[in-house]
Amino acid sequence: MLKFKRLLAVFLVLVILGSSLVLGINFFVIFSQNNNIYTVEELNETGDVEYIMVLGCGVKDGEPSDMLEDRLLRALEVAEKTPQAKLLLSGNTAGPEYDEVAVMKKFCIHKGFDENKIITDGDGFSTGESVTNLKKVFNGKKAIIVTQKYHLYRALHIASQYDIEAFGVASNQRRYAMQVYYSLREVAARNKDFLKYFFV
């Protein structure tokens, strides 16, 4: 019985330490990037950015999801404030049946955005890959990243690891289904990418 209690005590200590580490990394990612999130009105402070990067999200029947539509609409607002920047659409191009960037590009052109100022990255299969491609494929040094606020912290943190001067603009414009689930999943994703991109 005494041995069991000792094992239980050790287990509980490990659980507490593990939980503290997970939460610690999570809050570090959030608070370290909090000052890099801007409103559209504040973008005059960002100087001459090269790219406005929109992170992909779900599409269905050739149309963007609510989350993705809001990202694109906000990015078009940002583009009006930073006309020198290219619009970089980064997402998952799994094939003709599922092509996020094609849907994103079509949406922006339909809204009247100049096709010649659009660049697509069909290899943005994850947040980390999108930011990595911004650095390694497009040689990005200064960019605005557009996505929902809960997602921005991680994208900005990865960008900082690559020495990209990145500014975030949150695209939240409505309530989203399953937001609680996405927010909880993001805690794990922040920890995973914190470790994955620690030594880039």
PDB file of C-alpha atoms in Angstrom:
ATOM      1  CA  MET A   1       0.000   0.000   0.000  1.00  0.00           C
ATOM      2  CA  LEU A   2       2.845   2.390   0.868  1.00  0.00           C
ATOM      3  CA  LYS A   3       4.556   1.631  -2.444  1.00  0.00           C
ATOM      4  CA  PHE A   4       1.333   2.385  -4.329  1.00  0.00           C
ATOM      5  CA  LYS A   5       0.980   5.740  -2.572  1.00  0.00           C
ATOM      6  CA  ARG A   6       4.541   6.651  -3.460  1.00  0.00           C
ATOM      7  CA  LEU A   7       3.965   5.735  -7.104  1.00  0.00           C
ATOM      8  CA  LEU A   8       0.747   7.746  -7.122  1.00  0.00           C
ATOM      9  CA  ALA A   9       2.556  10.741  -5.611  1.00  0.00           C
ATOM     10  CA  VAL A  10       5.296  10.532  -8.256  1.00  0.00           C
ATOM     11  CA  PHE A  11       2.677  10.247 -10.978  1.00  0.00           C
ATOM     12  CA  LEU A  12       0.807  13.296  -9.721  1.00  0.00           C
ATOM     13  CA  VAL A  13       4.034  15.312  -9.506  1.00  0.00           C
ATOM     14  CA  LEU A  14       4.883  14.364 -13.105  1.00  0.00           C
ATOM     15  CA  VAL A  15       1.388  15.323 -14.254  1.00  0.00           C
ATOM     16  CA  ILE A  16       1.658  18.695 -12.504  1.00  0.00           C
ATOM     17  CA  LEU A  17       5.130  19.364 -13.942  1.00  0.00           C
ATOM     18  CA  GLY A  18       4.047  18.301 -17.427  1.00  0.00           C
ATOM     19  CA  SER A  19       0.923  20.441 -17.314  1.00  0.00           C
ATOM     20  CA  SER A  20       2.933  23.412 -16.059  1.00  0.00           C
ATOM     21  CA  LEU A  21       5.394  23.028 -18.936  1.00  0.00           C
ATOM     22  CA  VAL A  22       2.619  22.797 -21.539  1.00  0.00           C
ATOM     23  CA  LEU A  23       0.827  25.845 -20.145  1.00  0.00           C
ATOM     24  CA  GLY A  24       4.101  27.723 -19.721  1.00  0.00           C
ATOM     25  CA  ILE A  25       5.054  27.262 -23.375  1.00  0.00           C
ATOM     26  CA  ASN A  26       1.525  28.142 -24.434  1.00  0.00           C
ATOM     27  CA  PHE A  27       1.497  31.426 -22.528  1.00  0.00           C
ATOM     28  CA  PHE A  28       5.043  32.268 -23.634  1.00  0.00           C
ATOM     29  CA  VAL A  29       4.031  31.990 -27.300  1.00  0.00           C
ATOM     30  CA  ILE A  30       0.979  34.181 -26.667  1.00  0.00           C
ATOM     31  CA  PHE A  31       2.589  36.905 -24.602  1.00  0.00           C
ATOM     32  CA  SER A  32       5.788  37.084 -26.660  1.00  0.00           C
ATOM     33  CA  GLN A  33       3.744  37.948 -29.768  1.00  0.00           C
ATOM     34  CA  ASN A  34       0.922  39.977 -28.266  1.00  0.00           C
ATOM     35  CA  ASN A  35       2.509  43.306 -29.233  1.00  0.00           C
ATOM     36  CA  ASN A  36       2.912  42.196 -32.854  1.00  0.00           C
ATOM     37  CA  ILE A  37      -0.832  42.038 -33.495  1.00  0.00           C
ATOM     38  CA  TYR A  38      -2.259  45.149 -35.153  1.00  0.00           C
ATOM     39  CA  THR A  39      -5.609  46.426 -36.320  1.00  0.00           C
ATOM     40  CA  VAL A  40      -6.010  47.424 -39.952  1.00  0.00           C
ATOM     41  CA  GLU A  41      -6.028  51.072 -38.848  1.00  0.00           C
ATOM     42  CA  GLU A  42      -2.617  50.683 -37.174  1.00  0.00           C
ATOM     43  CA  LEU A  43      -0.837  49.297 -40.232  1.00  0.00           C
ATOM     44  CA  ASN A  44       0.801  52.619 -41.083  1.00  0.00           C
ATOM     45  CA  GLU A  45       3.255  51.745 -38.311  1.00  0.00           C
ATOM     46  CA  THR A  46       4.445  48.596 -40.096  1.00  0.00           C
ATOM     47  CA  GLY A  47       6.365  50.325 -42.890  1.00  0.00           C
ATOM     48  CA  ASP A  48       6.850  48.748 -46.308  1.00  0.00           C
ATOM     49  CA  VAL A  49       5.923  45.102 -46.029  1.00  0.00           C
ATOM     50  CA  GLU A  50       6.643  42.698 -48.886  1.00  0.00           C
ATOM     51  CA  TYR A  51       3.832  40.197 -48.413  1.00  0.00           C
ATOM     52  CA  ILE A  52       0.365  39.877 -46.941  1.00  0.00           C
ATOM     53  CA  MET A  53       0.193  36.176 -46.175  1.00  0.00           C
ATOM     54  CA  VAL A  54      -3.201  34.523 -45.743  1.00  0.00           C
ATOM     55  CA  LEU A  55      -3.099  31.116 -44.084  1.00  0.00           C
ATOM     56  CA  GLY A  56      -5.353  28.497 -45.622  1.00  0.00           C
ATOM     57  CA  CYS A  57      -8.338  26.865 -44.001  1.00  0.00           C
ATOM     58  CA  GLY A  58     -11.144  24.554 -45.027  1.00  0.00           C
ATOM     59  CA  VAL A  59     -12.969  24.766 -48.350  1.00  0.00           C
ATOM     60  CA  LYS A  60     -16.085  22.932 -49.473  1.00  0.00           C
ATOM     61  CA  ASP A  61     -17.713  22.686 -52.884  1.00  0.00           C
ATOM     62  CA  GLY A  62     -15.360  25.291 -54.252  1.00  0.00           C
ATOM     63  CA  GLU A  63     -16.172  27.877 -51.599  1.00  0.00           C
ATOM     64  CA  PRO A  64     -14.136  29.056 -48.586  1.00  0.00           C
ATOM     65  CA  SER A  65     -15.257  28.136 -45.087  1.00  0.00           C
ATOM     66  CA  ASP A  66     -16.469  30.906 -42.789  1.00  0.00           C
ATOM     67  CA  MET A  67     -13.018  31.131 -41.209  1.00  0.00           C
ATOM     68  CA  LEU A  68     -11.240  31.287 -44.544  1.00  0.00           C
ATOM     69  CA  GLU A  69     -13.682  33.812 -46.003  1.00  0.00           C
ATOM     70  CA  ASP A  70     -13.042  36.118 -43.056  1.00  0.00           C
ATOM     71  CA  ARG A  71      -9.283  35.759 -43.501  1.00  0.00           C
ATOM     72  CA  LEU A  72      -9.553  36.700 -47.163  1.00  0.00           C
ATOM     73  CA  LEU A  73     -11.880  39.651 -46.570  1.00  0.00           C
ATOM     74  CA  ARG A  74      -9.576  41.005 -43.871  1.00  0.00           C
ATOM     75  CA  ALA A  75      -6.537  40.502 -46.108  1.00  0.00           C
ATOM     76  CA  LEU A  76      -8.198  42.568 -48.845  1.00  0.00           C
ATOM     77  CA  GLU A  77      -8.726  45.339 -46.284  1.00  0.00           C
ATOM     78  CA  VAL A  78      -5.052  45.103 -45.358  1.00  0.00           C
ATOM     79  CA  ALA A  79      -4.082  45.272 -49.042  1.00  0.00           C
ATOM     80  CA  GLU A  80      -5.798  48.639 -49.368  1.00  0.00           C
ATOM     81  CA  LYS A  81      -3.544  49.980 -46.592  1.00  0.00           C
ATOM     82  CA  THR A  82      -0.374  48.386 -47.966  1.00  0.00           C
ATOM     83  CA  PRO A  83      -0.710  48.588 -51.782  1.00  0.00           C
ATOM     84  CA  GLN A  84       2.977  47.781 -52.358  1.00  0.00           C
ATOM     85  CA  ALA A  85       2.624  44.285 -50.846  1.00  0.00           C
ATOM     86  CA  LYS A  86       1.947  41.089 -52.766  1.00  0.00           C
ATOM     87  CA  LEU A  87      -0.917  38.909 -51.569  1.00  0.00           C
ATOM     88  CA  LEU A  88       0.530  35.493 -50.693  1.00  0.00           C
ATOM     89  CA  LEU A  89      -2.147  32.810 -50.436  1.00  0.00           C
ATOM     90  CA  SER A  90      -0.769  29.744 -48.677  1.00  0.00           C
ATOM     91  CA  GLY A  91      -2.721  26.547 -48.191  1.00  0.00           C
ATOM     92  CA  ASN A  92      -3.234  22.887 -48.863  1.00  0.00           C
ATOM     93  CA  THR A  93      -3.341  21.772 -52.483  1.00  0.00           C
ATOM     94  CA  ALA A  94      -4.053  18.090 -52.148  1.00  0.00           C
ATOM     95  CA  GLY A  95      -5.261  17.740 -55.744  1.00  0.00           C
ATOM     96  CA  PRO A  96      -8.043  18.786 -58.122  1.00  0.00           C
ATOM     97  CA  GLU A  97     -10.676  17.675 -55.628  1.00  0.00           C
ATOM     98  CA  TYR A  98      -9.259  19.825 -52.829  1.00  0.00           C
ATOM     99  CA  ASP A  99      -7.339  22.986 -53.641  1.00  0.00           C
ATOM    100  CA  GLU A 100      -7.437  25.689 -50.995  1.00  0.00           C
ATOM    101  CA  VAL A 101      -5.262  28.190 -52.834  1.00  0.00           C
ATOM    102  CA  ALA A 102      -7.295  27.951 -56.039  1.00  0.00           C
ATOM    103  CA  VAL A 103     -10.450  28.748 -54.074  1.00  0.00           C
ATOM    104  CA  MET A 104      -8.678  31.571 -52.245  1.00  0.00           C
ATOM    105  CA  LYS A 105      -7.365  33.100 -55.468  1.00  0.00           C
ATOM    106  CA  LYS A 106     -10.737  32.858 -57.198  1.00  0.00           C
ATOM    107  CA  PHE A 107     -12.404  34.555 -54.229  1.00  0.00           C
ATOM    108  CA  CYS A 108      -9.944  37.472 -54.238  1.00  0.00           C
ATOM    109  CA  ILE A 109     -10.198  38.004 -58.000  1.00  0.00           C
ATOM    110  CA  HIS A 110     -13.994  37.902 -57.763  1.00  0.00           C
ATOM    111  CA  LYS A 111     -13.763  40.678 -55.160  1.00  0.00           C
ATOM    112  CA  GLY A 112     -11.834  42.782 -57.671  1.00  0.00           C
ATOM    113  CA  PHE A 113      -8.264  42.235 -56.485  1.00  0.00           C
ATOM    114  CA  ASP A 114      -5.536  42.461 -59.122  1.00  0.00           C
ATOM    115  CA  GLU A 115      -4.552  38.927 -60.166  1.00  0.00           C
ATOM    116  CA  ASN A 116      -1.031  40.126 -60.970  1.00  0.00           C
ATOM    117  CA  LYS A 117      -0.470  40.923 -57.293  1.00  0.00           C
ATOM    118  CA  ILE A 118      -1.401  37.425 -56.123  1.00  0.00           C
ATOM    119  CA  ILE A 119       1.175  34.730 -55.358  1.00  0.00           C
ATOM    120  CA  THR A 120       0.069  31.217 -54.403  1.00  0.00           C
ATOM    121  CA  ASP A 121       1.779  28.633 -52.232  1.00  0.00           C
ATOM    122  CA  GLY A 122       0.119  25.253 -52.641  1.00  0.00           C
ATOM    123  CA  ASP A 123       2.578  23.582 -50.285  1.00  0.00           C
ATOM    124  CA  GLY A 124       1.301  25.286 -47.146  1.00  0.00           C
ATOM    125  CA  PHE A 125       0.045  22.057 -45.622  1.00  0.00           C
ATOM    126  CA  SER A 126       0.463  23.432 -42.101  1.00  0.00           C
ATOM    127  CA  THR A 127       1.074  26.740 -40.371  1.00  0.00           C
ATOM    128  CA  GLY A 128       4.738  25.914 -39.941  1.00  0.00           C
ATOM    129  CA  GLU A 129       5.174  24.935 -43.596  1.00  0.00           C
ATOM    130  CA  SER A 130       3.468  28.139 -44.758  1.00  0.00           C
ATOM    131  CA  VAL A 131       5.823  30.294 -42.692  1.00  0.00           C
ATOM    132  CA  THR A 132       8.832  28.192 -43.703  1.00  0.00           C
ATOM    133  CA  ASN A 133       7.915  28.686 -47.370  1.00  0.00           C
ATOM    134  CA  LEU A 134       7.533  32.425 -46.785  1.00  0.00           C
ATOM    135  CA  LYS A 135      11.164  32.467 -45.690  1.00  0.00           C
ATOM    136  CA  LYS A 136      12.819  29.817 -47.851  1.00  0.00           C
ATOM    137  CA  VAL A 137      10.797  29.938 -51.065  1.00  0.00           C
ATOM    138  CA  PHE A 138       9.713  33.576 -51.239  1.00  0.00           C
ATOM    139  CA  ASN A 139      12.646  35.082 -49.316  1.00  0.00           C
ATOM    140  CA  GLY A 140      10.234  36.980 -47.092  1.00  0.00           C
ATOM    141  CA  LYS A 141      11.805  39.439 -44.684  1.00  0.00           C
ATOM    142  CA  LYS A 142       8.830  41.598 -43.730  1.00  0.00           C
ATOM    143  CA  ALA A 143       5.232  40.406 -43.850  1.00  0.00           C
ATOM    144  CA  ILE A 144       1.747  40.776 -42.488  1.00  0.00           C
ATOM    145  CA  ILE A 145       0.079  37.502 -41.526  1.00  0.00           C
ATOM    146  CA  VAL A 146      -3.718  37.289 -41.574  1.00  0.00           C
ATOM    147  CA  THR A 147      -5.666  34.617 -39.707  1.00  0.00           C
ATOM    148  CA  GLN A 148      -7.915  34.319 -36.642  1.00  0.00           C
ATOM    149  CA  LYS A 149      -6.406  35.730 -33.473  1.00  0.00           C
ATOM    150  CA  TYR A 150      -6.065  32.398 -31.638  1.00  0.00           C
ATOM    151  CA  HIS A 151      -3.988  31.160 -34.584  1.00  0.00           C
ATOM    152  CA  LEU A 152      -1.901  34.302 -35.068  1.00  0.00           C
ATOM    153  CA  TYR A 153       0.309  33.845 -32.014  1.00  0.00           C
ATOM    154  CA  ARG A 154       1.792  30.591 -33.295  1.00  0.00           C
ATOM    155  CA  ALA A 155       2.290  31.848 -36.847  1.00  0.00           C
ATOM    156  CA  LEU A 156       4.036  34.983 -35.575  1.00  0.00           C
ATOM    157  CA  HIS A 157       6.217  32.965 -33.213  1.00  0.00           C
ATOM    158  CA  ILE A 158       7.403  30.692 -36.030  1.00  0.00           C
ATOM    159  CA  ALA A 159       8.091  33.757 -38.187  1.00  0.00           C
ATOM    160  CA  SER A 160      10.208  35.233 -35.392  1.00  0.00           C
ATOM    161  CA  GLN A 161      12.267  32.034 -35.301  1.00  0.00           C
ATOM    162  CA  TYR A 162      13.091  32.638 -38.968  1.00  0.00           C
ATOM    163  CA  ASP A 163      13.973  36.291 -38.291  1.00  0.00           C
ATOM    164  CA  ILE A 164      11.014  37.468 -40.362  1.00  0.00           C
ATOM    165  CA  GLU A 165       9.692  40.836 -39.239  1.00  0.00           C
ATOM    166  CA  ALA A 166       6.053  39.825 -39.052  1.00  0.00           C
ATOM    167  CA  PHE A 167       2.910  41.662 -38.035  1.00  0.00           C
ATOM    168  CA  GLY A 168      -0.382  39.945 -37.381  1.00  0.00           C
ATOM    169  CA  VAL A 169      -3.869  41.129 -38.250  1.00  0.00           C
ATOM    170  CA  ALA A 170      -6.722  39.153 -36.720  1.00  0.00           C
ATOM    171  CA  SER A 171      -9.538  38.193 -39.060  1.00  0.00           C
ATOM    172  CA  ASN A 172     -12.229  37.436 -36.465  1.00  0.00           C
ATOM    173  CA  GLN A 173     -15.511  38.774 -37.809  1.00  0.00           C
ATOM    174  CA  ARG A 174     -18.100  36.306 -36.483  1.00  0.00           C
ATOM    175  CA  ARG A 175     -18.600  33.370 -34.129  1.00  0.00           C
ATOM    176  CA  TYR A 176     -17.234  30.109 -35.479  1.00  0.00           C
ATOM    177  CA  ALA A 177     -18.581  26.623 -34.973  1.00  0.00           C
ATOM    178  CA  MET A 178     -16.269  24.437 -32.848  1.00  0.00           C
ATOM    179  CA  GLN A 179     -14.188  27.428 -31.716  1.00  0.00           C
ATOM    180  CA  VAL A 180     -13.655  25.880 -28.277  1.00  0.00           C
ATOM    181  CA  TYR A 181     -12.245  22.763 -29.925  1.00  0.00           C
ATOM    182  CA  TYR A 182      -9.944  24.794 -32.190  1.00  0.00           C
ATOM    183  CA  SER A 183      -8.671  26.839 -29.254  1.00  0.00           C
ATOM    184  CA  LEU A 184      -7.900  23.742 -27.184  1.00  0.00           C
ATOM    185  CA  ARG A 185      -6.193  22.043 -30.116  1.00  0.00           C
ATOM    186  CA  GLU A 186      -4.113  25.173 -30.619  1.00  0.00           C
ATOM    187  CA  VAL A 187      -2.578  24.743 -27.149  1.00  0.00           C
ATOM    188  CA  ALA A 188      -1.072  21.444 -28.284  1.00  0.00           C
ATOM    189  CA  ALA A 189      -0.062  22.935 -31.644  1.00  0.00           C
ATOM    190  CA  ARG A 190       1.767  25.834 -29.968  1.00  0.00           C
ATOM    191  CA  ASN A 191       3.786  23.390 -27.880  1.00  0.00           C
ATOM    192  CA  LYS A 192       4.555  21.166 -30.868  1.00  0.00           C
ATOM    193  CA  ASP A 193       5.734  24.022 -33.073  1.00  0.00           C
ATOM    194  CA  PHE A 194       7.623  25.714 -30.246  1.00  0.00           C
ATOM    195  CA  LEU A 195       9.790  22.607 -30.037  1.00  0.00           C
ATOM    196  CA  LYS A 196       9.859  21.903 -33.776  1.00  0.00           C
ATOM    197  CA  TYR A 197      11.089  25.373 -34.753  1.00  0.00           C
ATOM    198  CA  PHE A 198      13.251  26.052 -31.708  1.00  0.00           C
ATOM    199  CA  PHE A 199      16.545  25.565 -33.569  1.00  0.00           C
ATOM    200  CA  VAL A 200      15.698  26.733 -37.118  1.00  0.00           C
TER     201      VAL A 200
END
